[in-house]
C-alpha positions as CSV (number, residue, x, y, z in Angstrom):
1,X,-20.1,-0.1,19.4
2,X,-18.5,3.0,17.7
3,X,-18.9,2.4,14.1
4,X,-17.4,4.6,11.1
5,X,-19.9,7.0,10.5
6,X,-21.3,7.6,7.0
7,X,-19.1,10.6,6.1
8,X,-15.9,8.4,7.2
9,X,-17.3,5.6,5.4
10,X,-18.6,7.8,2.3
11,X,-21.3,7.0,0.0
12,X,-22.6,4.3,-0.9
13,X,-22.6,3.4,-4.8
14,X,-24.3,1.3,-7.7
15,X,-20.8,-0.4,-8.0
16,X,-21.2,-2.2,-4.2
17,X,-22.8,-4.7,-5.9
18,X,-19.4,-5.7,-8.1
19,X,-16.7,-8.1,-7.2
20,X,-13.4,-6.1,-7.1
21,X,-11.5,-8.6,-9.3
22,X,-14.0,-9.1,-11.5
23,X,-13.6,-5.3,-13.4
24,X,-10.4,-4.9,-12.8
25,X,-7.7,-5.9,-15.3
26,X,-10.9,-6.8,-17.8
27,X,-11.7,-3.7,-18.2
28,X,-9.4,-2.1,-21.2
29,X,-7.6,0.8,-21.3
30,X,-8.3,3.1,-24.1
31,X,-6.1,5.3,-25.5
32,X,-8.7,8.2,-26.2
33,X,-12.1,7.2,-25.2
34,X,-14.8,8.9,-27.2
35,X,-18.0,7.6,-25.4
36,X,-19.8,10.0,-23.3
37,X,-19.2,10.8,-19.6
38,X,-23.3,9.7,-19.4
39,X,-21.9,6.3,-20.2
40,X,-19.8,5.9,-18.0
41,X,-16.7,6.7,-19.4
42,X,-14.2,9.7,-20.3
43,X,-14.7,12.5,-22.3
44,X,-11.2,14.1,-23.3
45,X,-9.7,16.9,-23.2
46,X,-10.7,16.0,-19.3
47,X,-9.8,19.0,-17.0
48,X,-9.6,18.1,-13.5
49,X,-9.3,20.9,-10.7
50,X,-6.5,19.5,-8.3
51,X,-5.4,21.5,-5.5
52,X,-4.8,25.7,-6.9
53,X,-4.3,24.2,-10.5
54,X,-6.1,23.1,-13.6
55,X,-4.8,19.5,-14.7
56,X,-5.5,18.8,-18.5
57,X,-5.8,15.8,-20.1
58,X,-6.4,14.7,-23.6
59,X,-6.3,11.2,-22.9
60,X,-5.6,8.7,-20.9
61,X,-1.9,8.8,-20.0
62,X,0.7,6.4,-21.2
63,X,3.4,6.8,-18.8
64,X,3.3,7.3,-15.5
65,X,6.0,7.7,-12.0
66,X,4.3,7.6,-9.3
67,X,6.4,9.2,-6.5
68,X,5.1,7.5,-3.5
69,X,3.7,3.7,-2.3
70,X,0.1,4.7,-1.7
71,X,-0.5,6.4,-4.9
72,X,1.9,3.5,-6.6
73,X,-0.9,0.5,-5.0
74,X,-3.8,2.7,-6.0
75,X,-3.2,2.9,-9.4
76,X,-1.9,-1.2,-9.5
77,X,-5.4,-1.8,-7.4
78,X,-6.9,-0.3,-10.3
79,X,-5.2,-2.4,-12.6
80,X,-2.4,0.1,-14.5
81,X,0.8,-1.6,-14.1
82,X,1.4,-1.8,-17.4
83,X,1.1,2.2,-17.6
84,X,3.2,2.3,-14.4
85,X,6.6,3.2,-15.7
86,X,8.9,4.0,-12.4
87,X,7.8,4.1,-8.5
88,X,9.9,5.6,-5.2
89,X,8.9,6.2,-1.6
90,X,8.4,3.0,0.0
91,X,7.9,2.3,3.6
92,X,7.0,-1.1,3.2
93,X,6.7,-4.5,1.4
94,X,3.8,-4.0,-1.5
95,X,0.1,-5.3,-0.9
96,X,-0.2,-9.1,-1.4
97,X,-2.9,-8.2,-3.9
98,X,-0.8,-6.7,-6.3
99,X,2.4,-8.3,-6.0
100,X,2.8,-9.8,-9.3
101,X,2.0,-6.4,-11.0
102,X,4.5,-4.3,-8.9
103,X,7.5,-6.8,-9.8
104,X,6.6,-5.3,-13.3
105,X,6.8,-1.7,-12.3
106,X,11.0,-0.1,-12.0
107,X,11.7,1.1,-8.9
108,X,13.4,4.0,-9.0
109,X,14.7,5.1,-5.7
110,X,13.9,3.7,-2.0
111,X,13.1,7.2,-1.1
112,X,12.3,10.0,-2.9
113,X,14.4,9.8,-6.8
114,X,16.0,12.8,-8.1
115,X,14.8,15.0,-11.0
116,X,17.1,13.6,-13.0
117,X,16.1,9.9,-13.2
118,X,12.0,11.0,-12.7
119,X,13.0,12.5,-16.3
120,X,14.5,10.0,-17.4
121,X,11.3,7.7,-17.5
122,X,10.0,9.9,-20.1
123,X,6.1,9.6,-18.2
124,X,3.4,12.2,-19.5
125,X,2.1,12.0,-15.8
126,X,3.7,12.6,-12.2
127,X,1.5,11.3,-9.6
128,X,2.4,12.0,-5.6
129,X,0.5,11.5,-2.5
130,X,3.0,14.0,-0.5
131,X,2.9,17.6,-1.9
132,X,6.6,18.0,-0.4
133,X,8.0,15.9,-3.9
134,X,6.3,19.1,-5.5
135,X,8.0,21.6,-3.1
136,X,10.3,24.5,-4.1
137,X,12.4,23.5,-1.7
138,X,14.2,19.7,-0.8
139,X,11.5,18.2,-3.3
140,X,12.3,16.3,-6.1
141,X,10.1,18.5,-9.2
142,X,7.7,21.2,-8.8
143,X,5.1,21.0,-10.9
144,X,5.8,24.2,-12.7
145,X,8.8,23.2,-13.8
146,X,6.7,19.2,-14.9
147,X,4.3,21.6,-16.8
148,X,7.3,23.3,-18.7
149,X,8.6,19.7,-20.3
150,X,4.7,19.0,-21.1
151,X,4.0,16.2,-18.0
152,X,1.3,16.6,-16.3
153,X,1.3,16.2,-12.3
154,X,-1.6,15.0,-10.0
155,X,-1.7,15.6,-6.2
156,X,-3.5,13.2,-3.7
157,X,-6.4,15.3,-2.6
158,X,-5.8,13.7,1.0
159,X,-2.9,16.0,1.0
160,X,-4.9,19.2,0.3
161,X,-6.4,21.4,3.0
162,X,-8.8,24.4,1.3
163,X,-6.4,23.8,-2.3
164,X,-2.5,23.7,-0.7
165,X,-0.6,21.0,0.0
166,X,-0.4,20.0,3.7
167,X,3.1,18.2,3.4
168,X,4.4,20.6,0.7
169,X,3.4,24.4,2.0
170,X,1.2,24.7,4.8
171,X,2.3,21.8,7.3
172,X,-0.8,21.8,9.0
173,X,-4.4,21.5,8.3
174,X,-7.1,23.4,9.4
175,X,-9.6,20.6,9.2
176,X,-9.6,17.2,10.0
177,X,-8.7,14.5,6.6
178,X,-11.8,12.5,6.1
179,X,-12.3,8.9,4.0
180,X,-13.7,10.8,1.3
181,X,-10.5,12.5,0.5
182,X,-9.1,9.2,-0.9
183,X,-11.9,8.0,-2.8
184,X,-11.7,11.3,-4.7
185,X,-8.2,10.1,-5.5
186,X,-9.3,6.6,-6.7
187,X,-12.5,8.1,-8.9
188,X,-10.4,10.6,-9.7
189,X,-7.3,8.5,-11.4
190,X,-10.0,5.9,-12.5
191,X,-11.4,9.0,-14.4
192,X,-8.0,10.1,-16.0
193,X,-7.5,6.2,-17.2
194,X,-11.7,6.1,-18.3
195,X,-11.5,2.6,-15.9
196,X,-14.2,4.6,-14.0
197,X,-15.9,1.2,-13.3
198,X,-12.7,-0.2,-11.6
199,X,-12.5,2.7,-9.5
200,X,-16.3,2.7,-8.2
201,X,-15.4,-1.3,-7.2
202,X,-12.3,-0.4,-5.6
203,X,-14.3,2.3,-3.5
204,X,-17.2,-0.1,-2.7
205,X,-14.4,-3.2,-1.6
206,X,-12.6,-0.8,0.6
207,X,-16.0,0.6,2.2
208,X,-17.3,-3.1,3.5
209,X,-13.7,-3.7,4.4
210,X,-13.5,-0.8,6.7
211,X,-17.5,-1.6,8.1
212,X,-16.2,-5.3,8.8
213,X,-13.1,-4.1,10.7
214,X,-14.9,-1.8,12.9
215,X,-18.0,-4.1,13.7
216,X,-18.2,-4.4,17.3
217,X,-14.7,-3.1,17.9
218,X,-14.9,0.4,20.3
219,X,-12.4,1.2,22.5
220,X,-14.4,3.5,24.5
221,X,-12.3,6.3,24.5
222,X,-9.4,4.6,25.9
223,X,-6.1,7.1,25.0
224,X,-3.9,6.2,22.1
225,X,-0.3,7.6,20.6
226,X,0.7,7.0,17.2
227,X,4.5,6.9,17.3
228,X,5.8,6.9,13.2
229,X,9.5,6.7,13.5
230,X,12.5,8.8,15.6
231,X,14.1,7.7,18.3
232,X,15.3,10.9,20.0
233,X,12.3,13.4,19.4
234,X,9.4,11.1,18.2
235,X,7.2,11.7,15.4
236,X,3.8,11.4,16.2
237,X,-0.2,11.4,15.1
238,X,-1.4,14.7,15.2
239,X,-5.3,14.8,15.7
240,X,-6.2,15.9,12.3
241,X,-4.4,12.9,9.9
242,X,-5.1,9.8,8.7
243,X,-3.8,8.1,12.0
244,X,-6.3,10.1,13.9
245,X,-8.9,8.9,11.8
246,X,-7.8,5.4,13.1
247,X,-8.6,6.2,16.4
248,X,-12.0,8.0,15.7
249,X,-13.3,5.0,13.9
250,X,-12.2,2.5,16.5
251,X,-13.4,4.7,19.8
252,X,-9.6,5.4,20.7
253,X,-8.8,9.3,21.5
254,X,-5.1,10.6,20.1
255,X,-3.5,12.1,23.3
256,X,-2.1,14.5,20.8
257,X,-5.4,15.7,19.0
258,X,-4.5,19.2,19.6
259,X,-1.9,19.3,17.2
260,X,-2.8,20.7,13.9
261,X,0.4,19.0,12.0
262,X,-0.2,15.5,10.5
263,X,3.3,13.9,12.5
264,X,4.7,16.9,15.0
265,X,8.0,15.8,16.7
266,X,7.4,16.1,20.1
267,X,9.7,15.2,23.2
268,X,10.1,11.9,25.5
269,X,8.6,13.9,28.4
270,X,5.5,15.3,26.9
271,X,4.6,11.6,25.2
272,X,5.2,10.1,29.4
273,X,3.3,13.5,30.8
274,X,0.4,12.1,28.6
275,X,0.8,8.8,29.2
276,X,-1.6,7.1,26.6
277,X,-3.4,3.8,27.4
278,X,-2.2,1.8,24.0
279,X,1.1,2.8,21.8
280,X,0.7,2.2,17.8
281,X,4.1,1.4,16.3
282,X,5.4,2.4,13.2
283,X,6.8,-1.2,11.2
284,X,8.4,0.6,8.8
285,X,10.7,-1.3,6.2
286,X,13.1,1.3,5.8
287,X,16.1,3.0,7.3
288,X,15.3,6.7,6.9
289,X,15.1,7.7,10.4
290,X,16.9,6.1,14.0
291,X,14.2,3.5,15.0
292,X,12.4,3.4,11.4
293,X,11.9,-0.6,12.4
294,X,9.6,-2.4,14.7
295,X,12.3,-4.2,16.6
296,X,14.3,-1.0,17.2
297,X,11.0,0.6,19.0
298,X,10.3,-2.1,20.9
299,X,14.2,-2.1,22.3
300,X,14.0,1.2,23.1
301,X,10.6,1.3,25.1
302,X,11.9,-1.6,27.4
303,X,15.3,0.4,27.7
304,X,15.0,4.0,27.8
305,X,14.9,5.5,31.1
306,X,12.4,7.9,30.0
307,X,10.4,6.2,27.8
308,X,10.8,2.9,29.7
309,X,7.7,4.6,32.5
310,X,4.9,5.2,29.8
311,X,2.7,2.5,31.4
312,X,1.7,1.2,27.9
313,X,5.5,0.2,27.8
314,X,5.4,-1.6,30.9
315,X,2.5,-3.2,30.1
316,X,3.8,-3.8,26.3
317,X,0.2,-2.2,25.4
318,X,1.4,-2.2,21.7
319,X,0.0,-2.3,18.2
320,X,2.5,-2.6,15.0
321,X,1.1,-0.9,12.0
322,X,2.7,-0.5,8.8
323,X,3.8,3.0,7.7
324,X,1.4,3.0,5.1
325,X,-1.3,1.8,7.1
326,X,-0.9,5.0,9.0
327,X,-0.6,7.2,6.2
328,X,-3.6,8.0,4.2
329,X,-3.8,5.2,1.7
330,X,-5.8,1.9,0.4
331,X,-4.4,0.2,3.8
332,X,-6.1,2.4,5.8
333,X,-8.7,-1.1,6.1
334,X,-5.7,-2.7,7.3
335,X,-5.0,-0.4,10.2
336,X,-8.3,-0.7,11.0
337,X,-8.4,-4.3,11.1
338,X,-5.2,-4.8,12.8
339,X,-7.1,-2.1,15.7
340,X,-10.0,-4.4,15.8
341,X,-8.2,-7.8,15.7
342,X,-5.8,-6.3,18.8
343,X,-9.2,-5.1,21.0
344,X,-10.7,-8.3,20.3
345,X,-7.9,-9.7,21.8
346,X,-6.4,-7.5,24.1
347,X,-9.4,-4.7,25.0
348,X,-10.6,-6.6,28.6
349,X,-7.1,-6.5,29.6
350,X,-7.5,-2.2,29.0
């Protein structure tokens, strides 16, 4: 067995021992807190260091757009859909486990909205899991410009390689993303809201998930691709993402773990010339990019004359994933069971 090690897993906390539902929408939502951080709660004016900028808060925000699906479920999972006032960026259908809260929440563009109607929500907070919604150019805000009209902005730190933003200026990282990097996002929003409690629950819930999912499952260092979306030049896992991390925890090894960006486009012929064992599919629920859908992959591996030889083709060696599954997110413990599930099925066939 290969199981997650205990950096991938991260620490363990006093909060394993709660139920995940049972401190979640219980737990109230202060305006200002003025208990003490010793106590477990928020001290304002709370200054968080996110990425190359101070982020100020004087309390807990009213207001927030949340500009892509993974930060969107994180802050629903930690019961804020009432603070939640506009969402964009979806790849897929939201969690089951926060359904009924997201009906609640305006959607404000498929995709990425423009500046125009982010404004128009009148939020005091801007969260994004994708620095390129922040970027000078072809984003939708920078935060400079957020800062100017008094709203605050808050980057996933699963984005952030040494302080920049790996989607929005560097496009590569120089080390590899690790489970801790979203747990800082969940303590850290469960901070800004003082429902620090919720957030050490939703930590502790994800970390048993992701120890069940793995338990027993390892791959032995069978070869793996992780193809997103893009017909004509694929995008793919690069080895130092949150799909990578996939394969680590589940004994697979990413036929492109040499490339530093987290999806390089690549060509038909080098994905063939490396000719991985297993192929996980993008099921994405959108129609941003040619072959976005599950069905539209699968149609073009049986007919694409190039394509069509990768043996995990011919042998339909596939595993569907969900786009946020594959990005780093809460449904990271899906992709992993989903792995699992398909070795425990498949793996004596490998």
């Amino acid at each position: 067995m290969r199981p997650l090690s205990r950096r991938a897993l991260g620490p363990l906390t006093g909060a394993a021992a709660l139920a995940l539902a049972g401190c979640g929408a219980s737990e109230a939502v202060p305006a200002q807190s003025t208990a003490t951080a010793g106590e477990g709660r928020t001290r304002y004016p709370l200054v968080l260091r996110n990425g190359e900028r101070e982020v100020r808060f004087e309390k807990a925000p009213e207001r927030v757009v949340s500009l892509d699906q993974g930060s969107t479920e994180i802050l629903l999972s930690l019961g804020l859909a009432d603070r939640v006032v506009g969402t964009a960026s979806w790849t897929d259908p939201v969690l089951d486990s926060v359904a009924a809260e997201n009906e609640r929440v305006p959607r404000l563009a498929d995709n990425a909205p423009t500046y125009e109607v982010v404004l128009g929500a009148d939020s005091d907070l801007v969260t994004a899991s994708f620095g390129r919604h922040f970027a000078e150019q072809g984003g939708v805000v920078t935060r400079d410009r957020l800062a100017e009209t008094g709203i605050a902005s808050y980057l996933s730190p699963t984005d952030l390689d040494d302080g920049r933003s790996v989607n929005g200026v560097t496009k590569t990282r120089t080390a590899p993303l690790t489970v801790d990097a979203l747990f800082t996002e969940i303590r850290e929003l469960a901070q800004v809201f003082d429902v620090t409690q919720r957030g050490e629950a939703l930590v502790a819930d994800l970390q048993r998930r992701a120890a069940e999912a793995v338990d027993g499952v390892d791959f032995g260092g069978r070869t793996v691709a992780f193809w997103f979306a893009n017909l004509d030049t694929p995008y793919v896992a690069g080895g130092r993402g949150a799909a990578s991390l996939l394969a680590t925890s589940t004994g697979l090894r990413n036929v492109f773990a040499d490339q530093a960006e987290d999806w390089p486009s690549v060509s038909w012929e080098y994905v063939v010339a490396a000719d991985p064992d297993v192929l996980v599919l993008g099921d994405l629920r959108r129609d941003r990019f040619p072959g976005d859908r599950l069905p539209d992959k699968e149609e073009f591996l049986r007919t694409d004359p190039v394509a069509g030889v990768l043996s995990a083709a011919q042998g339909q060696r596939y595993v569907a994933l969900h786009g946020a599954e594959l990005n780093p997110s809460i449904r990271y413990v899906d992709g992993l069971a989903k792995l699992g599930a398909w070795w425990r099925e498949h793996g004596s066939e490998l």
